[in-house]
Coordinates of C-alpha atoms in Angstrom, one line a residue:
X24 CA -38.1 31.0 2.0
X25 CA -39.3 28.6 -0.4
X26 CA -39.4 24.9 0.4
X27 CA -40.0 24.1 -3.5
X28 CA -36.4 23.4 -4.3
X29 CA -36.8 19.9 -5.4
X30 CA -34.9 17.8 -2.9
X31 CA -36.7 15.3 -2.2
X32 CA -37.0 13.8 -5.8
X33 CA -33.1 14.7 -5.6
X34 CA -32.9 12.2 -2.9
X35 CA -35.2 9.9 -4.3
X36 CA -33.1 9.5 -7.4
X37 CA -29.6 9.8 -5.5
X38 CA -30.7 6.8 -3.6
X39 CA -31.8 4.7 -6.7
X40 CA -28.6 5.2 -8.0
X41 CA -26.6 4.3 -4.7
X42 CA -28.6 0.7 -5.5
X43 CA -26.7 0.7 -8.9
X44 CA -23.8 1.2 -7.2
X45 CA -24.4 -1.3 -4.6
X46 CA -25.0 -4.0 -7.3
X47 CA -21.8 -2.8 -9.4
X48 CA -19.5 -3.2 -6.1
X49 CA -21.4 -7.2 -5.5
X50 CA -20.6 -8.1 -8.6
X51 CA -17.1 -7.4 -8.7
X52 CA -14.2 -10.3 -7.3
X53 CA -13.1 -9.7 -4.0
X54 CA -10.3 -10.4 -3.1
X55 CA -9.2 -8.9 -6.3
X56 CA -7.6 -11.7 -8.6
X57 CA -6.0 -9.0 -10.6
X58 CA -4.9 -5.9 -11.7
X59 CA -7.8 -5.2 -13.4
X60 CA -9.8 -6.2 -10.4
X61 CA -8.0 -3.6 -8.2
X62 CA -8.5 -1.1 -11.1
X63 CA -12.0 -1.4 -11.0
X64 CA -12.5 -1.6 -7.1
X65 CA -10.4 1.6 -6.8
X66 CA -12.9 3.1 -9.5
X67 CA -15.6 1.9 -8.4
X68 CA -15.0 3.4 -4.5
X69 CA -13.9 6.6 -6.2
X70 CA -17.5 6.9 -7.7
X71 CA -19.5 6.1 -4.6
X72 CA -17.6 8.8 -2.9
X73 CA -18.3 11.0 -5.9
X74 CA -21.9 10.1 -5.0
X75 CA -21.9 10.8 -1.5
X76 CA -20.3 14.0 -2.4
X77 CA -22.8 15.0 -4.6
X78 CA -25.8 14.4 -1.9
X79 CA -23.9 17.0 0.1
X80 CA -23.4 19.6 -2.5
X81 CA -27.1 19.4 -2.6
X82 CA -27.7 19.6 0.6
X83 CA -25.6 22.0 1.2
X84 CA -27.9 24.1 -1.5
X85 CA -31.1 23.0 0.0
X86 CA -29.6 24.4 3.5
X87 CA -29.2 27.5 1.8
X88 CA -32.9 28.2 0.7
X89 CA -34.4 26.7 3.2
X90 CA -32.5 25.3 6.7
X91 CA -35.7 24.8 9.0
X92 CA -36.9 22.4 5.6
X93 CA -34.1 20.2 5.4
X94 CA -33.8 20.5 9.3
X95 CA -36.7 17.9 9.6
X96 CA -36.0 16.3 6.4
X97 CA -39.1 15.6 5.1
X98 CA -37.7 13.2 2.4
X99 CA -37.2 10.8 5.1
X100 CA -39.5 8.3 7.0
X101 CA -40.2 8.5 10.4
X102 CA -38.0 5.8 11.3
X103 CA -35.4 7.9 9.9
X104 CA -35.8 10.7 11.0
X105 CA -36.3 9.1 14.4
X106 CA -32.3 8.1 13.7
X107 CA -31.2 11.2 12.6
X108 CA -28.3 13.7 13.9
X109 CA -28.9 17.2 12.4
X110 CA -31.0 16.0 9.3
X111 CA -28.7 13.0 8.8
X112 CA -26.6 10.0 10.1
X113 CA -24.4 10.8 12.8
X114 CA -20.9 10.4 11.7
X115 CA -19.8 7.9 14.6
X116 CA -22.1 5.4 12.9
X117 CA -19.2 4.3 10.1
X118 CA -16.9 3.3 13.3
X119 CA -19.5 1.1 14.3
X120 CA -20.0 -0.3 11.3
X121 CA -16.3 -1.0 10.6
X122 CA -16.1 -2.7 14.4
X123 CA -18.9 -4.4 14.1
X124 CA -18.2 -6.1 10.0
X125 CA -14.3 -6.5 11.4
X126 CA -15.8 -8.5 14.2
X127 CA -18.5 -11.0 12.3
X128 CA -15.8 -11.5 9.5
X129 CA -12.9 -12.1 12.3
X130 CA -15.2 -14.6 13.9
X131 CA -16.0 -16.2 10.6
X132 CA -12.1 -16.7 9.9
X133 CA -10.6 -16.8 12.9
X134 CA -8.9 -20.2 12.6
X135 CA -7.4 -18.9 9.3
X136 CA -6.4 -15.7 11.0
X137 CA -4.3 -17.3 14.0
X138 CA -2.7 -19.7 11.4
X139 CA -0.9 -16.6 9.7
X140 CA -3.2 -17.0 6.4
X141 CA -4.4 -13.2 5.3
X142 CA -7.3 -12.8 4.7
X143 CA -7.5 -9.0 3.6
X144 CA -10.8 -7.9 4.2
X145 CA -12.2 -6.1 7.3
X146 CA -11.9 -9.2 9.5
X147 CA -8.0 -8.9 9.0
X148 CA -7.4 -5.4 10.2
X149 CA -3.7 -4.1 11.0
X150 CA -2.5 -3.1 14.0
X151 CA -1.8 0.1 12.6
X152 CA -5.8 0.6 11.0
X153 CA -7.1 -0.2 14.5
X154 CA -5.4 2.2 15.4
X155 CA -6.0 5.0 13.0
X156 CA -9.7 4.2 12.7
X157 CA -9.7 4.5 16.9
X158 CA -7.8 8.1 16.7
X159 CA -10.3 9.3 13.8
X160 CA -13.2 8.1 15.7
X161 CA -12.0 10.1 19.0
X162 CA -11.5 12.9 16.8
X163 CA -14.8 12.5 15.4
X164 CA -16.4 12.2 18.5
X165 CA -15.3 15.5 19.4
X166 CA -16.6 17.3 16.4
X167 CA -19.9 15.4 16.8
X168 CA -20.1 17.1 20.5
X169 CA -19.1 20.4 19.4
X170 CA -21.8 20.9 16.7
X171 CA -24.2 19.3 18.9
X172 CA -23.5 22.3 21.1
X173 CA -23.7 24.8 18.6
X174 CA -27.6 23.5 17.9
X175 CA -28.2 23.5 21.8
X176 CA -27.6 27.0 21.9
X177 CA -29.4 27.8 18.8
X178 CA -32.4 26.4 20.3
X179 CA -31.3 28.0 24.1
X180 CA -31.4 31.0 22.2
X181 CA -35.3 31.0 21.2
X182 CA -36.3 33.1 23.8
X183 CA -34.7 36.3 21.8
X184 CA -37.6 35.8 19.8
X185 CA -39.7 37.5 21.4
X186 CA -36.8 40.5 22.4
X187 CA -36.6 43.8 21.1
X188 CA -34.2 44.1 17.5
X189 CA -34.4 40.5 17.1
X190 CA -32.9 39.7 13.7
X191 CA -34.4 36.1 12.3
X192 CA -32.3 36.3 9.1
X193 CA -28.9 36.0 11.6
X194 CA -30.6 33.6 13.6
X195 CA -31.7 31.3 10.1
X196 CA -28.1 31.9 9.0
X197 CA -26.6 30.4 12.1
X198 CA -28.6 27.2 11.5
X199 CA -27.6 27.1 8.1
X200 CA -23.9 26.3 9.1
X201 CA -24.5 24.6 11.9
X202 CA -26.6 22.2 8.9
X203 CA -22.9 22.3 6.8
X204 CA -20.9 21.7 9.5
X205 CA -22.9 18.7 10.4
X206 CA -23.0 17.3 6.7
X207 CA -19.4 18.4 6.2
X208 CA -18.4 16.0 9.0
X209 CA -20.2 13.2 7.6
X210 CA -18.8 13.2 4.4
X211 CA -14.7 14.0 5.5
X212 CA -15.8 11.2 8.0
X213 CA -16.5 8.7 5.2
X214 CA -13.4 9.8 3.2
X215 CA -11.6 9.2 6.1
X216 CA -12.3 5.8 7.0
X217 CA -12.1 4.9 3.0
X218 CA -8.7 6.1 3.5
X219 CA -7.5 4.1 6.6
X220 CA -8.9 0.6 4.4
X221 CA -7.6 -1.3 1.1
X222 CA -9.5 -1.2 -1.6
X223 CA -10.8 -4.5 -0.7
X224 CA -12.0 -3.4 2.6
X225 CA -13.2 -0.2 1.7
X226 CA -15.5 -1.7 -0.7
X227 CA -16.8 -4.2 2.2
X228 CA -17.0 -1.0 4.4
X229 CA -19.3 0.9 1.3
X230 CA -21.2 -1.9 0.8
X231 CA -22.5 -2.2 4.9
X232 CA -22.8 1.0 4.9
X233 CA -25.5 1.2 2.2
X234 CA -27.1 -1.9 3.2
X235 CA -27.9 -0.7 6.4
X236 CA -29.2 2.3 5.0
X237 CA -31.6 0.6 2.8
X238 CA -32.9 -1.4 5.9
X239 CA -33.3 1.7 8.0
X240 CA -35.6 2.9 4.8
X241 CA -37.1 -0.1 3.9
X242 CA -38.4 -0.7 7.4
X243 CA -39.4 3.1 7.4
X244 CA -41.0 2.8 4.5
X245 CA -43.7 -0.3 5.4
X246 CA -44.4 1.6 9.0
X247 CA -45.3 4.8 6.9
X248 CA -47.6 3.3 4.9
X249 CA -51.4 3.7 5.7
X250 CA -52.9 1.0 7.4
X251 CA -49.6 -0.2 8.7
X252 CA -50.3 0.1 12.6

């Protein structure tokens, strides 16, 4: 299998361009003052998704050719990789983030908040959200488990290696989905918080999201570097 598919300068450039749409979602009003405003949010969230859906097409492609390659993501920096779940985020990190930007934005507002005055963004969460973003998380949880398991018994299973009739193209093929299933996961688990949010929210949601991404990579990047320890 070849390893020269490309990906990395794929990733490279998908990442650029989640900056651009990092800056295109900052610069937009929030709350949204007006229809227009809402228009473009709603846009604007659909084309980050489209974005993230893209990086797993590709993935999903780079899986294909070459599973053990994209396994330890070579694209990444240490410090990332270090992070990883299955040559990626783990899924249950967008429920933290949501908690945890719900909480410093509750805080901020809270004497707003207890005198009735809406604030719609992620500090002012419905009953109902909490709820659903709980449920999906549980759910999520579950998932996360269950194709951990699936890898832990790939790996168990090394010892057929050295059997009799061993077949390493079924054994490759098995990691290959266990890789989709993984990415799979992380992209219906974005949808699906996108989904539970407003506009306005999701947007605050995208934006943390992203940012903590670039920290995890900038900080990666200057402990990669030679002559950095």
């Amino acid at each position: 299998m070849s390893t020269n598919f490309g990906f990395p300068q794929f990733y490279n450039s998908w990442f650029d361009h989640l900056r651009h749409l990092v800056k295109q979602l900052t610069s937009l009003p929030r709350p949204p003052y007006t229809a227009t405003d809402s228009h473009d949010l709603c846009v604007l969230i659909d084309k980050f998704m489209s974005h993230y859906n893209d990086l797993h097409c590709a993935k999903c492609l780079a899986a294909e050719r070459d599973p053990l390659y994209v396994l330890v993501a070579p694209w990444a920096t240490t410090f990332e990789r270090s992070l990883h779940w299955i040559a990626g985020w783990r899924p249950t990190t967008a429920f933290h983030i949501v908690y945890t930007e719900s909480s410093i934005l509750f805080e901020s507002r809270v004497i707003d908040i207890l005198r009735g005055l809406r604030t719609g963004d992620l500090g002012d969460l419905s009953p109902s959200q909490f709820r659903r973003v709980s449920e999906l998380q549980c759910e999520t949880v579950k998932e996360e488990n269950a194709i951990t398991e699936e890898l832990s018994e790939w790996q168990d299973s090394a010892t057929e290696l050295v059997g009799p009739g061993f077949d390493i193209n079924e054994k490759i093929g098995l990691l290959v989905g266990i890789i989709k299933k993984a990415d799979d996961l992380r992209l219906r688990t974005l949808r699906s918080v996108v989904g539970v949010l407003t506009p306005q929210q999701a947007v605050e949601f995208l934006i943390a999201a992203a940012e903590l991404q670039f920290g995890i990579r900038g900080w990666g990047v200057n402990h990669d570097r030679p002559g950095s320890r």
